[in-house]
Amino acid sequence: MKIRVGFGFDVHALVAGRDLWLGGIKLQHTSGLLGHSDADVLIHAICDALLGAANLRDIGYHFPDTAGEYKDIDSKILLRDTMKLIRNAGYEFGNLDATVAAESPKLNPHIPEMKQCLAEVMGVSEEDISIKASTTEKLGFTGREEGMAAYVTVLIGKE
C-alpha cells in the first residue's frame, strides 16, 4: 500500500455582515469569515491537505477565486469535489487531524456537529476525523480576533 501525508493551512479575516461557517456548519457570531466562497477556513485547509497528499496541487488551482461559479459557494461542495478528485486518482482517505485557531466563539461545543457534517460530506467515518480548537493566547491576528486559521494533516493511501 502506498501511504501519503498532506498538510493544509488556511486563514480568513473576520468581518461584520457575513455568516460564520466553520467545519460545514453555521455558527452564531458577531462576525463571519471573508472570502470569495463562504470562507470556511477549516474546509479549505482540509481540501488543501487532501490535494497536497495526492500531489494534485491546491484548492486555488481547482477552485479559483477568480471564477464566478465559486462566488459564495458552500465549501462543503468544494470538499465533496475534492474527495472525488483524490478518489479518481486512486486514493482513499485514512484520517485527518485539524486544529482551528480562534479566540471566539468557543468552538469545542460545536466539534461533534462539525465532525458529523464533515464525515457525511466526505463519505468517511467520524472516528477518522479529529478536530481541536485553540486560542493563540490573545497573540497575533487570531488573538486580536481579526481572523481565524486552520491547520490540517491528512493521511491517504492506495493499493
PDB file of N, CA, C and O in Angstrom, residues 19-49:
ATOM      1  N   ASP A  19     -21.996  35.609   7.493  1.00  0.00           N
ATOM      2  CA  ASP A  19     -22.240  34.443   8.338  1.00  0.00           C
ATOM      3  C   ASP A  19     -20.925  33.747   8.616  1.00  0.00           C
ATOM      4  O   ASP A  19     -20.009  33.760   7.785  1.00  0.00           O
ATOM      5  N   LEU A  20     -20.840  33.116   9.780  1.00  0.00           N
ATOM      6  CA  LEU A  20     -19.645  32.356  10.144  1.00  0.00           C
ATOM      7  C   LEU A  20     -19.889  30.873   9.881  1.00  0.00           C
ATOM      8  O   LEU A  20     -20.686  30.236  10.569  1.00  0.00           O
ATOM      9  N   TRP A  21     -19.205  30.356   8.867  1.00  0.00           N
ATOM     10  CA  TRP A  21     -19.270  28.938   8.528  1.00  0.00           C
ATOM     11  C   TRP A  21     -17.937  28.309   8.906  1.00  0.00           C
ATOM     12  O   TRP A  21     -16.874  28.814   8.545  1.00  0.00           O
ATOM     13  N   LEU A  22     -18.014  27.203   9.650  1.00  0.00           N
ATOM     14  CA  LEU A  22     -16.801  26.519  10.078  1.00  0.00           C
ATOM     15  C   LEU A  22     -17.081  25.026  10.175  1.00  0.00           C
ATOM     16  O   LEU A  22     -18.038  24.617  10.838  1.00  0.00           O
ATOM     17  N   GLY A  23     -16.275  24.240   9.507  1.00  0.00           N
ATOM     18  CA  GLY A  23     -16.475  22.793   9.528  1.00  0.00           C
ATOM     19  C   GLY A  23     -17.798  22.382   8.927  1.00  0.00           C
ATOM     20  O   GLY A  23     -18.359  21.353   9.276  1.00  0.00           O
ATOM     21  N   GLY A  24     -18.308  23.217   8.016  1.00  0.00           N
ATOM     22  CA  GLY A  24     -19.550  22.901   7.324  1.00  0.00           C
ATOM     23  C   GLY A  24     -20.815  23.309   8.043  1.00  0.00           C
ATOM     24  O   GLY A  24     -21.913  23.102   7.530  1.00  0.00           O
ATOM     25  N   ILE A  25     -20.683  23.898   9.231  1.00  0.00           N
ATOM     26  CA  ILE A  25     -21.874  24.317   9.978  1.00  0.00           C
ATOM     27  C   ILE A  25     -21.841  25.824  10.209  1.00  0.00           C
ATOM     28  O   ILE A  25     -20.780  26.448  10.265  1.00  0.00           O
ATOM     29  N   LYS A  26     -23.028  26.396  10.352  1.00  0.00           N
ATOM     30  CA  LYS A  26     -23.151  27.826  10.607  1.00  0.00           C
ATOM     31  C   LYS A  26     -23.146  28.066  12.114  1.00  0.00           C
ATOM     32  O   LYS A  26     -23.935  27.472  12.851  1.00  0.00           O
ATOM     33  N   LEU A  27     -22.229  28.943  12.550  1.00  0.00           N
ATOM     34  CA  LEU A  27     -22.121  29.276  13.965  1.00  0.00           C
ATOM     35  C   LEU A  27     -22.669  30.674  14.216  1.00  0.00           C
ATOM     36  O   LEU A  27     -22.522  31.568  13.367  1.00  0.00           O
ATOM     37  N   GLN A  28     -23.254  30.864  15.373  1.00  0.00           N
ATOM     38  CA  GLN A  28     -23.724  32.192  15.768  1.00  0.00           C
ATOM     39  C   GLN A  28     -22.527  33.003  16.241  1.00  0.00           C
ATOM     40  O   GLN A  28     -21.804  32.583  17.145  1.00  0.00           O
ATOM     41  N   HIS A  29     -22.293  34.143  15.594  1.00  0.00           N
ATOM     42  CA  HIS A  29     -21.180  35.000  15.982  1.00  0.00           C
ATOM     43  C   HIS A  29     -21.433  36.398  15.418  1.00  0.00           C
ATOM     44  O   HIS A  29     -22.215  36.559  14.476  1.00  0.00           O
ATOM     45  N   THR A  30     -20.773  37.367  15.987  1.00  0.00           N
ATOM     46  CA  THR A  30     -20.957  38.749  15.548  1.00  0.00           C
ATOM     47  C   THR A  30     -20.302  39.025  14.203  1.00  0.00           C
ATOM     48  O   THR A  30     -20.640  40.013  13.550  1.00  0.00           O
ATOM     49  N   SER A  31     -19.359  38.182  13.786  1.00  0.00           N
ATOM     50  CA  SER A  31     -18.643  38.355  12.520  1.00  0.00           C
ATOM     51  C   SER A  31     -18.608  37.042  11.768  1.00  0.00           C
ATOM     52  O   SER A  31     -18.804  35.975  12.341  1.00  0.00           O
ATOM     53  N   GLY A  32     -18.298  37.144  10.486  1.00  0.00           N
ATOM     54  CA  GLY A  32     -18.096  35.956   9.664  1.00  0.00           C
ATOM     55  C   GLY A  32     -16.768  36.064   8.947  1.00  0.00           C
ATOM     56  O   GLY A  32     -16.088  37.092   8.999  1.00  0.00           O
ATOM     57  N   LEU A  33     -16.382  35.004   8.280  1.00  0.00           N
ATOM     58  CA  LEU A  33     -15.101  34.982   7.578  1.00  0.00           C
ATOM     59  C   LEU A  33     -15.259  35.534   6.169  1.00  0.00           C
ATOM     60  O   LEU A  33     -16.219  35.227   5.472  1.00  0.00           O
ATOM     61  N   LEU A  34     -14.295  36.336   5.760  1.00  0.00           N
ATOM     62  CA  LEU A  34     -14.313  36.997   4.463  1.00  0.00           C
ATOM     63  C   LEU A  34     -13.627  36.127   3.424  1.00  0.00           C
ATOM     64  O   LEU A  34     -12.520  35.628   3.646  1.00  0.00           O
ATOM     65  N   GLY A  35     -14.290  35.944   2.287  1.00  0.00           N
ATOM     66  CA  GLY A  35     -13.696  35.182   1.203  1.00  0.00           C
ATOM     67  C   GLY A  35     -14.599  35.160  -0.013  1.00  0.00           C
ATOM     68  O   GLY A  35     -15.741  35.615   0.042  1.00  0.00           O
ATOM     69  N   HIS A  36     -14.079  34.616  -1.098  1.00  0.00           N
ATOM     70  CA  HIS A  36     -14.834  34.507  -2.347  1.00  0.00           C
ATOM     71  C   HIS A  36     -15.991  33.521  -2.186  1.00  0.00           C
ATOM     72  O   HIS A  36     -17.078  33.733  -2.699  1.00  0.00           O
ATOM     73  N   SER A  37     -15.722  32.428  -1.450  1.00  0.00           N
ATOM     74  CA  SER A  37     -16.752  31.423  -1.164  1.00  0.00           C
ATOM     75  C   SER A  37     -17.388  31.775   0.181  1.00  0.00           C
ATOM     76  O   SER A  37     -17.347  32.929   0.601  1.00  0.00           O
ATOM     77  N   ASP A  38     -17.903  30.775   0.890  1.00  0.00           N
ATOM     78  CA  ASP A  38     -18.409  31.033   2.240  1.00  0.00           C
ATOM     79  C   ASP A  38     -17.268  31.192   3.241  1.00  0.00           C
ATOM     80  O   ASP A  38     -17.490  31.488   4.401  1.00  0.00           O
ATOM     81  N   ALA A  39     -16.015  30.980   2.789  1.00  0.00           N
ATOM     82  CA  ALA A  39     -14.790  31.220   3.568  1.00  0.00           C
ATOM     83  C   ALA A  39     -14.635  30.278   4.760  1.00  0.00           C
ATOM     84  O   ALA A  39     -14.053  30.650   5.772  1.00  0.00           O
ATOM     85  N   ASP A  40     -15.113  29.055   4.633  1.00  0.00           N
ATOM     86  CA  ASP A  40     -14.963  28.060   5.708  1.00  0.00           C
ATOM     87  C   ASP A  40     -13.486  27.668   5.795  1.00  0.00           C
ATOM     88  O   ASP A  40     -12.995  26.823   5.045  1.00  0.00           O
ATOM     89  N   VAL A  41     -12.779  28.294   6.706  1.00  0.00           N
ATOM     90  CA  VAL A  41     -11.336  28.140   6.822  1.00  0.00           C
ATOM     91  C   VAL A  41     -10.930  26.688   7.104  1.00  0.00           C
ATOM     92  O   VAL A  41      -9.896  26.221   6.608  1.00  0.00           O
ATOM     93  N   LEU A  42     -11.729  25.957   7.859  1.00  0.00           N
ATOM     94  CA  LEU A  42     -11.403  24.564   8.163  1.00  0.00           C
ATOM     95  C   LEU A  42     -11.534  23.687   6.926  1.00  0.00           C
ATOM     96  O   LEU A  42     -10.637  22.906   6.603  1.00  0.00           O
ATOM     97  N   ILE A  43     -12.630  23.819   6.210  1.00  0.00           N
ATOM     98  CA  ILE A  43     -12.810  23.015   4.999  1.00  0.00           C
ATOM     99  C   ILE A  43     -11.743  23.348   3.964  1.00  0.00           C
ATOM    100  O   ILE A  43     -11.217  22.446   3.305  1.00  0.00           O
ATOM    101  N   HIS A  44     -11.380  24.598   3.839  1.00  0.00           N
ATOM    102  CA  HIS A  44     -10.360  24.971   2.858  1.00  0.00           C
ATOM    103  C   HIS A  44      -9.015  24.323   3.197  1.00  0.00           C
ATOM    104  O   HIS A  44      -8.313  23.827   2.307  1.00  0.00           O
ATOM    105  N   ALA A  45      -8.668  24.296   4.477  1.00  0.00           N
ATOM    106  CA  ALA A  45      -7.417  23.654   4.891  1.00  0.00           C
ATOM    107  C   ALA A  45      -7.485  22.142   4.662  1.00  0.00           C
ATOM    108  O   ALA A  45      -6.482  21.525   4.272  1.00  0.00           O
ATOM    109  N   ILE A  46      -8.652  21.536   4.876  1.00  0.00           N
ATOM    110  CA  ILE A  46      -8.821  20.097   4.619  1.00  0.00           C
ATOM    111  C   ILE A  46      -8.630  19.815   3.130  1.00  0.00           C
ATOM    112  O   ILE A  46      -7.918  18.879   2.757  1.00  0.00           O
ATOM    113  N   CYS A  47      -9.249  20.621   2.286  1.00  0.00           N
ATOM    114  CA  CYS A  47      -9.100  20.432   0.838  1.00  0.00           C
ATOM    115  C   CYS A  47      -7.633  20.526   0.426  1.00  0.00           C
ATOM    116  O   CYS A  47      -7.138  19.689  -0.343  1.00  0.00           O
ATOM    117  N   ASP A  48      -6.930  21.532   0.930  1.00  0.00           N
ATOM    118  CA  ASP A  48      -5.517  21.681   0.577  1.00  0.00           C
ATOM    119  C   ASP A  48      -4.692  20.490   1.063  1.00  0.00           C
ATOM    120  O   ASP A  48      -3.788  20.032   0.362  1.00  0.00           O
ATOM    121  N   ALA A  49      -4.975  19.994   2.247  1.00  0.00           N
ATOM    122  CA  ALA A  49      -4.241  18.841   2.767  1.00  0.00           C
ATOM    123  C   ALA A  49      -4.484  17.609   1.897  1.00  0.00           C
ATOM    124  O   ALA A  49      -3.543  16.881   1.558  1.00  0.00           O
TER     125      ALA A  49
END
